Amino acid sequence: MSTQQQKNIIVIAAHPDEPEIYAGGTSALFAEMGHRVKFVSLTNGDCGHYSISGQELVDRRTQEAYEAARRLGVLDYSILNISDGRLTNSFEVREEVIRQIRNWKADVVITFHPEGAGHVDNRNAGRIVRDAADFIAKVPNSVPDAPYLEQSPLFLLMPDYGKRHAYSPDLVVDIGSVIEKKLLGCDAHASQFYEFAPWQRNLLDQVPQTWDARKDYILQYWSSFIEVSSEMLPTLDRLYEEGKSEKTKYAEPFEIADYGRRPSDTELKQLFPMLSQ
């Protein structure tokens, strides 16, 4: 694949494991097709456990993230050294986000909604990207150590768990062919899927040990991040083909951000070539 055909995708979330659960399937599809994918977590996830803390937890979650990236075919995973729950929309963080997007030469940026319910870090991640967006292309005096882009990327929003009741699925990607890879990406984050979340839900005694059982476990308890839901169906039929909604079981939805350009369906299919397969 030539560099002109190759797409550069960056997923910017608030915590390690969120790029995987919200966009892991789409990322695996891009990687399989030869495109370049990068994950960024704006915090180090140091609140994400009930018995491990501090640098020990940061180190563990970092290694889990790197393993998830390997399983998904993601080329790079950056984790900022900001404590979980303390992410703010400061100019320092905005400039680092500009730097990350520019240095990756991103064609597509995927992040969280800047408003609505859900985790405060997730909202702030969305706000940081939104407020950085105007400086990414053709503003050479902003963050001059990172060469500015000639064209602004397409910005897409992941529907955070607190936003699922009120979002527009402008783009829905069928991830059925890579569902195993998405689940393996989640599985790499054992501290979250098999320890912290089960502890919060009083399910620690139900965590299975074999991979086949763990696949079913993730599919059961994280189904809303994996399975097609009714609001996605019209978009599947529009972007793929009539009747696609009846054939699709696993999918990831995205909303086109209101602060970037709004592409036509033709441009969406150019940026997301899996839609034409």
PDB file of C-alpha atoms in Angstrom:
ATOM      1  CA  MET A   1       0.000   0.000   0.000  1.00  0.00           C
ATOM      2  CA  SER A   2       1.368   3.414  -0.937  1.00  0.00           C
ATOM      3  CA  THR A   3       1.697   6.152   1.659  1.00  0.00           C
ATOM      4  CA  GLN A   4      -0.957   8.106  -0.229  1.00  0.00           C
ATOM      5  CA  GLN A   5      -3.447   5.268   0.198  1.00  0.00           C
ATOM      6  CA  GLN A   6      -2.455   4.514   3.787  1.00  0.00           C
ATOM      7  CA  LYS A   7      -4.693   6.072   6.443  1.00  0.00           C
ATOM      8  CA  ASN A   8      -3.472   7.284   9.830  1.00  0.00           C
ATOM      9  CA  ILE A   9      -5.958   6.763  12.655  1.00  0.00           C
ATOM     10  CA  ILE A  10      -5.611   7.981  16.247  1.00  0.00           C
ATOM     11  CA  VAL A  11      -7.966   7.038  19.068  1.00  0.00           C
ATOM     12  CA  ILE A  12      -7.793   9.407  22.059  1.00  0.00           C
ATOM     13  CA  ALA A  13      -9.466   8.204  25.239  1.00  0.00           C
ATOM     14  CA  ALA A  14      -9.204   8.997  28.922  1.00  0.00           C
ATOM     15  CA  HIS A  15      -8.063   5.652  30.349  1.00  0.00           C
ATOM     16  CA  PRO A  16      -6.094   2.620  29.158  1.00  0.00           C
ATOM     17  CA  ASP A  17      -8.566  -0.036  27.907  1.00  0.00           C
ATOM     18  CA  GLU A  18     -11.101   2.480  26.492  1.00  0.00           C
ATOM     19  CA  PRO A  19      -9.727   2.569  22.924  1.00  0.00           C
ATOM     20  CA  GLU A  20     -10.068  -1.220  22.928  1.00  0.00           C
ATOM     21  CA  ILE A  21     -13.630  -1.442  24.221  1.00  0.00           C
ATOM     22  CA  TYR A  22     -14.992   1.471  22.163  1.00  0.00           C
ATOM     23  CA  ALA A  23     -12.963   1.222  18.952  1.00  0.00           C
ATOM     24  CA  GLY A  24     -10.902  -1.965  19.145  1.00  0.00           C
ATOM     25  CA  GLY A  25     -12.725  -3.728  16.323  1.00  0.00           C
ATOM     26  CA  THR A  26     -12.523  -0.783  13.953  1.00  0.00           C
ATOM     27  CA  SER A  27      -8.841  -0.394  14.803  1.00  0.00           C
ATOM     28  CA  ALA A  28      -8.163  -4.077  14.120  1.00  0.00           C
ATOM     29  CA  LEU A  29      -9.885  -3.786  10.732  1.00  0.00           C
ATOM     30  CA  PHE A  30      -7.745  -0.771   9.792  1.00  0.00           C
ATOM     31  CA  ALA A  31      -4.601  -2.623  10.898  1.00  0.00           C
ATOM     32  CA  GLU A  32      -5.502  -5.723   8.892  1.00  0.00           C
ATOM     33  CA  MET A  33      -5.880  -3.540   5.796  1.00  0.00           C
ATOM     34  CA  GLY A  34      -2.400  -2.045   6.245  1.00  0.00           C
ATOM     35  CA  HIS A  35      -3.334   1.296   7.791  1.00  0.00           C
ATOM     36  CA  ARG A  36      -1.585   2.899  10.783  1.00  0.00           C
ATOM     37  CA  VAL A  37      -3.405   3.060  14.131  1.00  0.00           C
ATOM     38  CA  LYS A  38      -2.305   4.737  17.351  1.00  0.00           C
ATOM     39  CA  PHE A  39      -4.003   4.736  20.772  1.00  0.00           C
ATOM     40  CA  VAL A  40      -3.632   7.546  23.320  1.00  0.00           C
ATOM     41  CA  SER A  41      -4.806   7.490  26.931  1.00  0.00           C
ATOM     42  CA  LEU A  42      -4.805  10.916  28.561  1.00  0.00           C
ATOM     43  CA  THR A  43      -4.530   9.447  32.086  1.00  0.00           C
ATOM     44  CA  ASN A  44      -2.485   6.589  33.490  1.00  0.00           C
ATOM     45  CA  GLY A  45      -5.457   4.762  35.034  1.00  0.00           C
ATOM     46  CA  ASP A  46      -4.069   4.739  38.574  1.00  0.00           C
ATOM     47  CA  CYS A  47      -7.532   4.586  40.186  1.00  0.00           C
ATOM     48  CA  GLY A  48      -8.466   1.400  38.368  1.00  0.00           C
ATOM     49  CA  HIS A  49      -8.092  -1.258  41.041  1.00  0.00           C
ATOM     50  CA  TYR A  50      -9.216  -2.234  44.529  1.00  0.00           C
ATOM     51  CA  SER A  51      -5.965  -3.622  45.944  1.00  0.00           C
ATOM     52  CA  ILE A  52      -3.111  -2.375  43.709  1.00  0.00           C
ATOM     53  CA  SER A  53      -2.196   1.309  43.592  1.00  0.00           C
ATOM     54  CA  GLY A  54       0.461   3.841  42.720  1.00  0.00           C
ATOM     55  CA  GLN A  55       3.273   3.134  40.299  1.00  0.00           C
ATOM     56  CA  GLU A  56       2.718  -0.618  40.538  1.00  0.00           C
ATOM     57  CA  LEU A  57      -0.745  -0.211  39.035  1.00  0.00           C
ATOM     58  CA  VAL A  58       0.449   2.320  36.437  1.00  0.00           C
ATOM     59  CA  ASP A  59       3.188  -0.077  35.325  1.00  0.00           C
ATOM     60  CA  ARG A  60       0.796  -2.988  35.117  1.00  0.00           C
ATOM     61  CA  ARG A  61      -1.819  -1.088  33.125  1.00  0.00           C
ATOM     62  CA  THR A  62       0.851   0.222  30.772  1.00  0.00           C
ATOM     63  CA  GLN A  63       2.058  -3.296  30.027  1.00  0.00           C
ATOM     64  CA  GLU A  64      -1.526  -4.455  29.531  1.00  0.00           C
ATOM     65  CA  ALA A  65      -2.052  -1.623  27.041  1.00  0.00           C
ATOM     66  CA  TYR A  66       1.057  -2.555  25.084  1.00  0.00           C
ATOM     67  CA  GLU A  67      -0.080  -6.183  24.915  1.00  0.00           C
ATOM     68  CA  ALA A  68      -3.547  -5.125  23.750  1.00  0.00           C
ATOM     69  CA  ALA A  69      -1.973  -3.031  21.002  1.00  0.00           C
ATOM     70  CA  ARG A  70       0.098  -6.002  19.879  1.00  0.00           C
ATOM     71  CA  ARG A  71      -2.980  -8.212  19.668  1.00  0.00           C
ATOM     72  CA  LEU A  72      -4.954  -5.638  17.693  1.00  0.00           C
ATOM     73  CA  GLY A  73      -2.153  -4.634  15.333  1.00  0.00           C
ATOM     74  CA  VAL A  74      -2.042  -1.102  16.768  1.00  0.00           C
ATOM     75  CA  LEU A  75       1.383   0.409  16.106  1.00  0.00           C
ATOM     76  CA  ASP A  76       1.730   2.776  19.070  1.00  0.00           C
ATOM     77  CA  TYR A  77       0.112   3.351  22.474  1.00  0.00           C
ATOM     78  CA  SER A  78       0.873   6.569  24.378  1.00  0.00           C
ATOM     79  CA  ILE A  79      -0.202   6.986  27.999  1.00  0.00           C
ATOM     80  CA  LEU A  80       0.149  10.416  29.614  1.00  0.00           C
ATOM     81  CA  ASN A  81       1.334  10.605  33.205  1.00  0.00           C
ATOM     82  CA  ILE A  82      -1.833  12.229  34.558  1.00  0.00           C
ATOM     83  CA  SER A  83      -3.689  10.629  37.448  1.00  0.00           C
ATOM     84  CA  ASP A  84      -7.064   9.044  36.855  1.00  0.00           C
ATOM     85  CA  GLY A  85      -9.812  11.518  37.845  1.00  0.00           C
ATOM     86  CA  ARG A  86      -7.530  14.559  37.534  1.00  0.00           C
ATOM     87  CA  LEU A  87      -7.705  15.212  33.815  1.00  0.00           C
ATOM     88  CA  THR A  88      -8.352  18.887  33.114  1.00  0.00           C
ATOM     89  CA  ASN A  89      -8.634  20.912  29.943  1.00  0.00           C
ATOM     90  CA  SER A  90      -5.390  22.801  30.487  1.00  0.00           C
ATOM     91  CA  PHE A  91      -3.333  24.364  27.720  1.00  0.00           C
ATOM     92  CA  GLU A  92      -0.499  21.926  28.482  1.00  0.00           C
ATOM     93  CA  VAL A  93      -2.709  18.890  27.831  1.00  0.00           C
ATOM     94  CA  ARG A  94      -4.306  20.513  24.767  1.00  0.00           C
ATOM     95  CA  GLU A  95      -0.869  21.188  23.309  1.00  0.00           C
ATOM     96  CA  GLU A  96       0.168  17.584  23.913  1.00  0.00           C
ATOM     97  CA  VAL A  97      -2.967  16.395  22.136  1.00  0.00           C
ATOM     98  CA  ILE A  98      -2.170  18.697  19.195  1.00  0.00           C
ATOM     99  CA  ARG A  99       1.341  17.250  19.189  1.00  0.00           C
ATOM    100  CA  GLN A 100       0.072  13.650  19.227  1.00  0.00           C
ATOM    101  CA  ILE A 101      -2.373  14.233  16.364  1.00  0.00           C
ATOM    102  CA  ARG A 102       0.106  16.167  14.212  1.00  0.00           C
ATOM    103  CA  ASN A 103       3.005  13.768  14.729  1.00  0.00           C
ATOM    104  CA  TRP A 104       0.769  10.865  13.729  1.00  0.00           C
ATOM    105  CA  LYS A 105      -0.358  12.840  10.644  1.00  0.00           C
ATOM    106  CA  ALA A 106      -3.883  11.770  11.535  1.00  0.00           C
ATOM    107  CA  ASP A 107      -6.556  11.464   8.875  1.00  0.00           C
ATOM    108  CA  VAL A 108      -9.134  10.407  11.470  1.00  0.00           C
ATOM    109  CA  VAL A 109      -9.326  11.281  15.170  1.00  0.00           C
ATOM    110  CA  ILE A 110     -11.675   9.237  17.360  1.00  0.00           C
ATOM    111  CA  THR A 111     -12.453  10.479  20.867  1.00  0.00           C
ATOM    112  CA  PHE A 112     -15.244  10.945  23.417  1.00  0.00           C
ATOM    113  CA  HIS A 113     -18.207  13.305  23.465  1.00  0.00           C
ATOM    114  CA  PRO A 114     -17.358  16.597  25.208  1.00  0.00           C
ATOM    115  CA  GLU A 115     -20.742  16.803  26.942  1.00  0.00           C
ATOM    116  CA  GLY A 116     -23.268  14.560  28.642  1.00  0.00           C
ATOM    117  CA  ALA A 117     -23.199  11.959  31.385  1.00  0.00           C
ATOM    118  CA  GLY A 118     -20.433   9.467  32.043  1.00  0.00           C
ATOM    119  CA  HIS A 119     -16.957   9.661  33.550  1.00  0.00           C
ATOM    120  CA  VAL A 120     -15.645  13.196  34.099  1.00  0.00           C
ATOM    121  CA  ASP A 121     -12.303  12.230  32.526  1.00  0.00           C
ATOM    122  CA  ASN A 122     -14.110  11.014  29.419  1.00  0.00           C
ATOM    123  CA  ARG A 123     -15.977  14.307  29.040  1.00  0.00           C
ATOM    124  CA  ASN A 124     -12.771  16.239  29.591  1.00  0.00           C
ATOM    125  CA  ALA A 125     -10.961  14.122  26.998  1.00  0.00           C
ATOM    126  CA  GLY A 126     -13.674  15.074  24.515  1.00  0.00           C
ATOM    127  CA  ARG A 127     -13.403  18.741  25.466  1.00  0.00           C
ATOM    128  CA  ILE A 128      -9.631  18.737  25.152  1.00  0.00           C
ATOM    129  CA  VAL A 129      -9.764  17.306  21.645  1.00  0.00           C
ATOM    130  CA  ARG A 130     -12.587  19.656  20.663  1.00  0.00           C
ATOM    131  CA  ASP A 131     -10.698  22.719  21.892  1.00  0.00           C
ATOM    132  CA  ALA A 132      -7.462  21.545  20.251  1.00  0.00           C
ATOM    133  CA  ALA A 133      -9.119  20.890  16.892  1.00  0.00           C
ATOM    134  CA  ASP A 134      -8.831  24.415  15.472  1.00  0.00           C
ATOM    135  CA  PHE A 135      -5.058  24.503  16.008  1.00  0.00           C
ATOM    136  CA  ILE A 136      -4.116  21.211  14.335  1.00  0.00           C
ATOM    137  CA  ALA A 137      -4.118  22.305  10.692  1.00  0.00           C
ATOM    138  CA  LYS A 138      -2.485  25.396   9.193  1.00  0.00           C
ATOM    139  CA  VAL A 139      -1.678  27.155  12.476  1.00  0.00           C
ATOM    140  CA  PRO A 140       2.138  26.963  12.406  1.00  0.00           C
ATOM    141  CA  ASN A 141       2.745  29.113  15.482  1.00  0.00           C
ATOM    142  CA  SER A 142       0.758  26.765  17.709  1.00  0.00           C
ATOM    143  CA  VAL A 143       2.973  23.964  19.100  1.00  0.00           C
ATOM    144  CA  PRO A 144       5.757  24.754  16.590  1.00  0.00           C
ATOM    145  CA  ASP A 145       7.762  21.641  17.525  1.00  0.00           C
ATOM    146  CA  ALA A 146       5.102  19.496  15.783  1.00  0.00           C
ATOM    147  CA  PRO A 147       4.644  20.304  12.071  1.00  0.00           C
ATOM    148  CA  TYR A 148       1.103  21.461  11.377  1.00  0.00           C
ATOM    149  CA  LEU A 149      -1.202  19.447   9.126  1.00  0.00           C
ATOM    150  CA  GLU A 150      -2.304  20.723   5.723  1.00  0.00           C
ATOM    151  CA  GLN A 151      -5.847  19.457   6.273  1.00  0.00           C
ATOM    152  CA  SER A 152      -7.857  19.003   9.431  1.00  0.00           C
ATOM    153  CA  PRO A 153      -8.607  15.379  10.286  1.00  0.00           C
ATOM    154  CA  LEU A 154     -12.111  13.970  10.475  1.00  0.00           C
ATOM    155  CA  PHE A 155     -13.226  13.972  14.121  1.00  0.00           C
ATOM    156  CA  LEU A 156     -15.469  11.148  15.313  1.00  0.00           C
ATOM    157  CA  LEU A 157     -17.032  10.669  18.732  1.00  0.00           C
ATOM    158  CA  MET A 158     -17.357   7.405  20.625  1.00  0.00           C
ATOM    159  CA  PRO A 159     -20.640   7.088  22.552  1.00  0.00           C
ATOM    160  CA  ASP A 160     -19.483   6.878  26.175  1.00  0.00           C
ATOM    161  CA  TYR A 161     -21.602   4.561  28.350  1.00  0.00           C
ATOM    162  CA  GLY A 162     -23.390   7.643  29.715  1.00  0.00           C
ATOM    163  CA  LYS A 163     -24.182   8.949  26.221  1.00  0.00           C
ATOM    164  CA  ARG A 164     -25.679   5.873  24.558  1.00  0.00           C
ATOM    165  CA  HIS A 165     -29.256   7.112  24.998  1.00  0.00           C
ATOM    166  CA  ALA A 166     -28.585  10.339  23.069  1.00  0.00           C
ATOM    167  CA  TYR A 167     -26.119  10.072  20.200  1.00  0.00           C
ATOM    168  CA  SER A 168     -26.309   9.936  16.427  1.00  0.00           C
ATOM    169  CA  PRO A 169     -24.747   6.796  14.883  1.00  0.00           C
ATOM    170  CA  ASP A 170     -23.493   8.571  11.747  1.00  0.00           C
ATOM    171  CA  LEU A 171     -21.002   5.766  11.134  1.00  0.00           C
ATOM    172  CA  VAL A 172     -21.378   2.122  12.166  1.00  0.00           C
ATOM    173  CA  VAL A 173     -18.603  -0.385  11.461  1.00  0.00           C
ATOM    174  CA  ASP A 174     -19.343  -4.107  11.250  1.00  0.00           C
ATOM    175  CA  ILE A 175     -16.636  -5.759  13.383  1.00  0.00           C
ATOM    176  CA  GLY A 176     -17.846  -9.347  13.084  1.00  0.00           C
ATOM    177  CA  SER A 177     -14.746 -10.509  11.220  1.00  0.00           C
ATOM    178  CA  VAL A 178     -12.438  -9.214  13.988  1.00  0.00           C
ATOM    179  CA  ILE A 179     -14.553  -9.863  17.070  1.00  0.00           C
ATOM    180  CA  GLU A 180     -11.950 -12.340  18.372  1.00  0.00           C
ATOM    181  CA  LYS A 181      -9.251  -9.668  18.110  1.00  0.00           C
ATOM    182  CA  LYS A 182     -11.396  -7.104  19.915  1.00  0.00           C
ATOM    183  CA  LEU A 183     -12.070  -9.564  22.723  1.00  0.00           C
ATOM    184  CA  LEU A 184      -8.363 -10.406  22.920  1.00  0.00           C
ATOM    185  CA  GLY A 185      -7.604  -6.678  23.186  1.00  0.00           C
ATOM    186  CA  CYS A 186     -10.000  -6.450  26.112  1.00  0.00           C
ATOM    187  CA  ASP A 187      -8.600  -9.655  27.611  1.00  0.00           C
ATOM    188  CA  ALA A 188      -5.131  -8.086  27.710  1.00  0.00           C
ATOM    189  CA  HIS A 189      -6.490  -5.616  30.287  1.00  0.00           C
ATOM    190  CA  ALA A 190      -6.922  -8.313  32.930  1.00  0.00           C
ATOM    191  CA  SER A 191      -6.766  -5.786  35.772  1.00  0.00           C
ATOM    192  CA  GLN A 192      -9.952  -4.212  34.438  1.00  0.00           C
ATOM    193  CA  PHE A 193     -12.026  -7.004  32.903  1.00  0.00           C
ATOM    194  CA  TYR A 194     -11.219  -9.760  35.403  1.00  0.00           C
ATOM    195  CA  GLU A 195     -10.424  -7.843  38.585  1.00  0.00           C
ATOM    196  CA  PHE A 196     -11.589  -4.236  39.047  1.00  0.00           C
ATOM    197  CA  ALA A 197     -14.904  -4.273  37.143  1.00  0.00           C
ATOM    198  CA  PRO A 198     -15.952  -7.670  38.582  1.00  0.00           C
ATOM    199  CA  TRP A 199     -15.058  -6.420  42.061  1.00  0.00           C
ATOM    200  CA  GLN A 200     -17.229  -3.341  41.536  1.00  0.00           C
ATOM    201  CA  ARG A 201     -20.097  -5.525  40.310  1.00  0.00           C
ATOM    202  CA  ASN A 202     -19.660  -8.215  42.999  1.00  0.00           C
ATOM    203  CA  LEU A 203     -18.748 -10.766  40.337  1.00  0.00           C
ATOM    204  CA  LEU A 204     -15.207 -11.734  41.341  1.00  0.00           C
ATOM    205  CA  ASP A 205     -16.268 -15.271  42.152  1.00  0.00           C
ATOM    206  CA  GLN A 206     -17.716 -15.655  38.639  1.00  0.00           C
ATOM    207  CA  VAL A 207     -14.622 -14.749  36.590  1.00  0.00           C
ATOM    208  CA  PRO A 208     -13.793 -17.752  34.361  1.00  0.00           C
ATOM    209  CA  GLN A 209     -10.312 -19.105  33.739  1.00  0.00           C
ATOM    210  CA  THR A 210     -10.340 -20.508  30.191  1.00  0.00           C
ATOM    211  CA  TRP A 211     -10.255 -18.306  27.097  1.00  0.00           C
ATOM    212  CA  ASP A 212     -13.467 -19.710  25.622  1.00  0.00           C
ATOM    213  CA  ALA A 213     -15.311 -18.973  28.859  1.00  0.00           C
ATOM    214  CA  ARG A 214     -13.736 -15.527  29.131  1.00  0.00           C
ATOM    215  CA  LYS A 215     -14.900 -14.637  25.627  1.00  0.00           C
ATOM    216  CA  ASP A 216     -18.457 -15.433  26.650  1.00  0.00           C
ATOM    217  CA  TYR A 217     -17.957 -13.496  29.892  1.00  0.00           C
ATOM    218  CA  ILE A 218     -16.869 -10.307  28.089  1.00  0.00           C
ATOM    219  CA  LEU A 219     -19.645 -10.694  25.522  1.00  0.00           C
ATOM    220  CA  GLN A 220     -22.191 -11.040  28.322  1.00  0.00           C
ATOM    221  CA  TYR A 221     -21.154  -8.213  30.611  1.00  0.00           C
ATOM    222  CA  TRP A 222     -19.898  -5.720  28.012  1.00  0.00           C
ATOM    223  CA  SER A 223     -22.510  -6.485  25.347  1.00  0.00           C
ATOM    224  CA  SER A 224     -23.544  -2.819  24.960  1.00  0.00           C
ATOM    225  CA  PHE A 225     -20.018  -2.023  23.710  1.00  0.00           C
ATOM    226  CA  ILE A 226     -19.975  -4.904  21.249  1.00  0.00           C
ATOM    227  CA  GLU A 227     -23.385  -5.912  19.914  1.00  0.00           C
ATOM    228  CA  VAL A 228     -25.523  -4.110  17.363  1.00  0.00           C
ATOM    229  CA  SER A 229     -28.414  -2.127  18.839  1.00  0.00           C
ATOM    230  CA  SER A 230     -31.532  -0.837  17.126  1.00  0.00           C
ATOM    231  CA  GLU A 231     -30.379   2.746  16.501  1.00  0.00           C
ATOM    232  CA  MET A 232     -27.426   1.469  14.430  1.00  0.00           C
ATOM    233  CA  LEU A 233     -29.497  -0.490  11.904  1.00  0.00           C
ATOM    234  CA  PRO A 234     -30.424   2.302   9.429  1.00  0.00           C
ATOM    235  CA  THR A 235     -26.799   3.429   9.223  1.00  0.00           C
ATOM    236  CA  LEU A 236     -25.575  -0.098   8.485  1.00  0.00           C
ATOM    237  CA  ASP A 237     -28.026  -0.345   5.586  1.00  0.00           C
ATOM    238  CA  ARG A 238     -27.078   3.129   4.322  1.00  0.00           C
ATOM    239  CA  LEU A 239     -23.311   2.719   4.362  1.00  0.00           C
ATOM    240  CA  TYR A 240     -22.923  -0.934   3.394  1.00  0.00           C
ATOM    241  CA  GLU A 241     -25.900  -2.314   1.519  1.00  0.00           C
ATOM    242  CA  GLU A 242     -29.605  -2.816   2.036  1.00  0.00           C
ATOM    243  CA  GLY A 243     -30.063  -5.769   4.360  1.00  0.00           C
ATOM    244  CA  LYS A 244     -26.672  -5.364   6.062  1.00  0.00           C
ATOM    245  CA  SER A 245     -28.416  -4.697   9.380  1.00  0.00           C
ATOM    246  CA  GLU A 246     -29.937  -8.174   9.313  1.00  0.00           C
ATOM    247  CA  LYS A 247     -26.526  -9.806   8.884  1.00  0.00           C
ATOM    248  CA  THR A 248     -24.545  -7.831  11.453  1.00  0.00           C
ATOM    249  CA  LYS A 249     -24.176  -8.973  15.062  1.00  0.00           C
ATOM    250  CA  TYR A 250     -21.176  -7.000  16.316  1.00  0.00           C
ATOM    251  CA  ALA A 251     -20.523  -3.345  15.482  1.00  0.00           C
ATOM    252  CA  GLU A 252     -19.001  -0.089  16.730  1.00  0.00           C
ATOM    253  CA  PRO A 253     -20.873   3.221  16.263  1.00  0.00           C
ATOM    254  CA  PHE A 254     -19.432   6.715  15.926  1.00  0.00           C
ATOM    255  CA  GLU A 255     -20.899  10.196  15.690  1.00  0.00           C
ATOM    256  CA  ILE A 256     -19.404  12.858  13.427  1.00  0.00           C
ATOM    257  CA  ALA A 257     -18.247  15.707  15.673  1.00  0.00           C
ATOM    258  CA  ASP A 258     -19.942  19.064  15.199  1.00  0.00           C
ATOM    259  CA  TYR A 259     -16.604  20.909  15.337  1.00  0.00           C
ATOM    260  CA  GLY A 260     -14.962  19.386  12.284  1.00  0.00           C
ATOM    261  CA  ARG A 261     -15.895  18.909   8.692  1.00  0.00           C
ATOM    262  CA  ARG A 262     -18.943  16.804   7.897  1.00  0.00           C
ATOM    263  CA  PRO A 263     -17.962  14.338   5.165  1.00  0.00           C
ATOM    264  CA  SER A 264     -20.231  12.867   2.546  1.00  0.00           C
ATOM    265  CA  ASP A 265     -20.885   9.141   2.536  1.00  0.00           C
ATOM    266  CA  THR A 266     -18.431   8.928  -0.352  1.00  0.00           C
ATOM    267  CA  GLU A 267     -15.637  10.440   1.733  1.00  0.00           C
ATOM    268  CA  LEU A 268     -16.555   8.239   4.701  1.00  0.00           C
ATOM    269  CA  LYS A 269     -16.091   5.180   2.503  1.00  0.00           C
ATOM    270  CA  GLN A 270     -12.720   6.497   1.341  1.00  0.00           C
ATOM    271  CA  LEU A 271     -11.580   7.019   4.926  1.00  0.00           C
ATOM    272  CA  PHE A 272     -13.116   3.735   6.110  1.00  0.00           C
ATOM    273  CA  PRO A 273     -12.430   1.317   3.264  1.00  0.00           C
ATOM    274  CA  MET A 274     -13.876  -1.606   5.224  1.00  0.00           C
ATOM    275  CA  LEU A 275     -17.320  -0.144   4.432  1.00  0.00           C
ATOM    276  CA  SER A 276     -16.867  -1.194   0.808  1.00  0.00           C
ATOM    277  CA  GLN A 277     -15.932  -4.792   1.538  1.00  0.00           C
TER     278      GLN A 277
END
